[in-house]
Amino acid sequence: MTNESSVWDRPTRFLHLGLALTVTVQLLVSLFMVPPGSRHPSTLLGHVGFLVHEWAGLCALCIVLAHWTWSILSSGSAGLGHLFPLTRDGRREIAVELRELLSGRLARCGPRGGLSGLVHGLGLLAVSAVAVTGGMLFVMFPANGDPSALAHHIGDLHSLISKLAWTYWCGHIGMAFLHQFAGDDTLRRMFRPR
Ligand code: HEM
Ligand code: HEM
């Protein structure tokens, strides 16, 4: 059933579309790109892949910053409260939904807090951290030759956090389809242009 309170506002859906596209491109391109100074021999595909990774990564960073700005400035179903429902009532709801999940019942979805809101908030944090460290690499990574020791450490951090982004991406898409097949119509509510 679709009513106004089960639908995200237009800016949130627009920002989400941008995140879904850019972050998905980033993760998939990282599988074959070859950054400068890599141990692997550079191929044309690897080189172009890295250029795409740099520029799509900067787009992802801008969208992440716009998403945080929108969430901080908004209230209600677009505000920070539903991504981090950590009030006493919010924590109680999460505990109930966790118990229900253990007994095989899916947590409720939609633009509300609860367990799904918290997982979305944590996912947005992970993607933000990988985009910010990517932005730092954009400034520090040399076009040719070896990266400095600091750029090297930030590259390691970027790779480490990207594992969290992969985990979120797989789990999030899996849950979105699970909810869709369970009859929640969540994909259409999030992606349908209106
Ligand atoms: C890794 C990139 C992505 C990020 C960072 C991301 C982030 C988010 C966030 C923060 C929300 C909650 C929006 C809010 O309540 O304000 C959300 C919801 C949603 N996302 Fe994504 N998303 C990503 C990729 C995708 C992709 C590729 C799909 C396609 C299957 C997708 C499908 C959905 C759906 C259907 C919802 C609504 C879930 C519900 O009903 O509770 N997302 N996403
Ligand atoms: C949301 C944005 C981004 C995502 C999701 C992302 C994701 C990834 C992933 C999954 C890897 C592979 C890690 C591994 O296999 O260990 C990677 C590596 C890398 N990314 Fe990004 N990235 C993003 C933004 C950027 C940006 C803006 C830059 C700018 C230059 C960048 C530069 C790099 C570099 C240099 C590497 C290789 C690091 C190394 O091997 O030490 N990334 N990224």
Tab-separated table of N, CA and C in Angstrom, residues 33 35 37-39 129-130 133-134 136-137 140-141 147-164:
chain	number	residue	atom	x	y	z
A	33	MET	N	40.255	-1.467	-12.738
A	33	MET	CA	41.117	-0.291	-12.976
A	33	MET	C	42.547	-0.571	-12.486
A	35	PRO	N	45.505	1.773	-10.876
A	35	PRO	CA	45.980	3.104	-10.480
A	35	PRO	C	47.457	3.289	-10.827
A	37	GLY	N	51.362	3.676	-10.473
A	37	GLY	CA	52.267	3.142	-9.445
A	37	GLY	C	51.876	1.753	-8.977
A	38	SER	N	50.842	1.140	-9.632
A	38	SER	CA	50.403	-0.191	-9.200
A	38	SER	C	51.426	-1.258	-9.613
A	39	ARG	N	51.403	-2.388	-8.884
A	39	ARG	CA	52.291	-3.507	-9.240
A	39	ARG	C	51.849	-4.148	-10.555
A	129	ALA	N	32.779	7.930	4.111
A	129	ALA	CA	34.194	7.802	4.483
A	129	ALA	C	35.027	7.390	3.271
A	130	VAL	N	34.500	6.496	2.436
A	130	VAL	CA	35.286	6.066	1.269
A	130	VAL	C	35.361	7.210	0.252
A	133	THR	N	37.969	9.849	1.706
A	133	THR	CA	39.367	9.412	1.528
A	133	THR	C	39.713	9.401	0.033
A	134	GLY	N	38.732	9.083	-0.831
A	134	GLY	CA	38.963	9.156	-2.284
A	134	GLY	C	39.257	10.581	-2.715
A	136	MET	N	40.631	12.853	-0.891
A	136	MET	CA	41.997	13.171	-0.447
A	136	MET	C	43.012	12.570	-1.427
A	137	LEU	N	42.718	11.346	-1.889
A	137	LEU	CA	43.632	10.717	-2.857
A	137	LEU	C	43.682	11.519	-4.155
A	140	MET	N	46.170	14.098	-3.594
A	140	MET	CA	47.520	13.682	-3.217
A	140	MET	C	48.161	12.668	-4.151
A	141	PHE	N	47.313	11.931	-4.920
A	141	PHE	CA	47.878	10.826	-5.701
A	141	PHE	C	48.624	11.372	-6.911
A	147	PRO	N	53.317	6.975	-5.014
A	147	PRO	CA	52.648	7.875	-4.073
A	147	PRO	C	53.521	8.094	-2.830
A	148	SER	N	53.344	9.265	-2.162
A	148	SER	CA	54.094	9.521	-0.921
A	148	SER	C	53.622	8.536	0.151
A	149	ALA	N	54.379	8.506	1.282
A	149	ALA	CA	54.009	7.568	2.355
A	149	ALA	C	52.599	7.882	2.860
A	150	LEU	N	52.270	9.191	2.993
A	150	LEU	CA	50.944	9.567	3.502
A	150	LEU	C	49.844	9.137	2.518
A	151	ALA	N	50.078	9.412	1.209
A	151	ALA	CA	49.082	9.016	0.201
A	151	ALA	C	48.903	7.493	0.214
A	152	HIS	N	50.010	6.790	0.468
A	152	HIS	CA	49.957	5.339	0.527
A	152	HIS	C	49.061	4.875	1.679
A	153	HIS	N	49.212	5.519	2.861
A	153	HIS	CA	48.392	5.141	4.028
A	153	HIS	C	46.922	5.466	3.766
A	154	ILE	N	46.674	6.622	3.134
A	154	ILE	CA	45.276	6.985	2.862
A	154	ILE	C	44.689	6.006	1.833
A	155	GLY	N	45.524	5.571	0.872
A	155	GLY	CA	45.078	4.558	-0.090
A	155	GLY	C	44.689	3.261	0.620
A	156	ASP	N	45.521	2.860	1.619
A	156	ASP	CA	45.202	1.635	2.376
A	156	ASP	C	43.885	1.800	3.129
A	157	LEU	N	43.704	3.005	3.746
A	157	LEU	CA	42.477	3.268	4.504
A	157	LEU	C	41.265	3.229	3.561
A	158	HIS	N	41.453	3.853	2.385
A	158	HIS	CA	40.395	3.888	1.364
A	158	HIS	C	39.996	2.449	0.972
A	159	SER	N	41.005	1.610	0.738
A	159	SER	CA	40.723	0.215	0.364
A	159	SER	C	39.991	-0.511	1.487
A	160	LEU	N	40.462	-0.262	2.736
A	160	LEU	CA	39.859	-0.948	3.887
A	160	LEU	C	38.381	-0.557	4.021
A	161	ILE	N	38.114	0.767	3.968
A	161	ILE	CA	36.720	1.217	4.158
A	161	ILE	C	35.855	0.785	2.973
A	162	SER	N	36.494	0.646	1.789
A	162	SER	CA	35.691	0.240	0.621
A	162	SER	C	35.106	-1.160	0.830
A	163	LYS	N	35.715	-1.975	1.716
A	163	LYS	CA	35.135	-3.308	2.007
A	163	LYS	C	33.783	-3.138	2.699
A	164	LEU	N	33.688	-2.098	3.570
A	164	LEU	CA	32.396	-1.835	4.230
A	164	LEU	C	31.364	-1.383	3.197
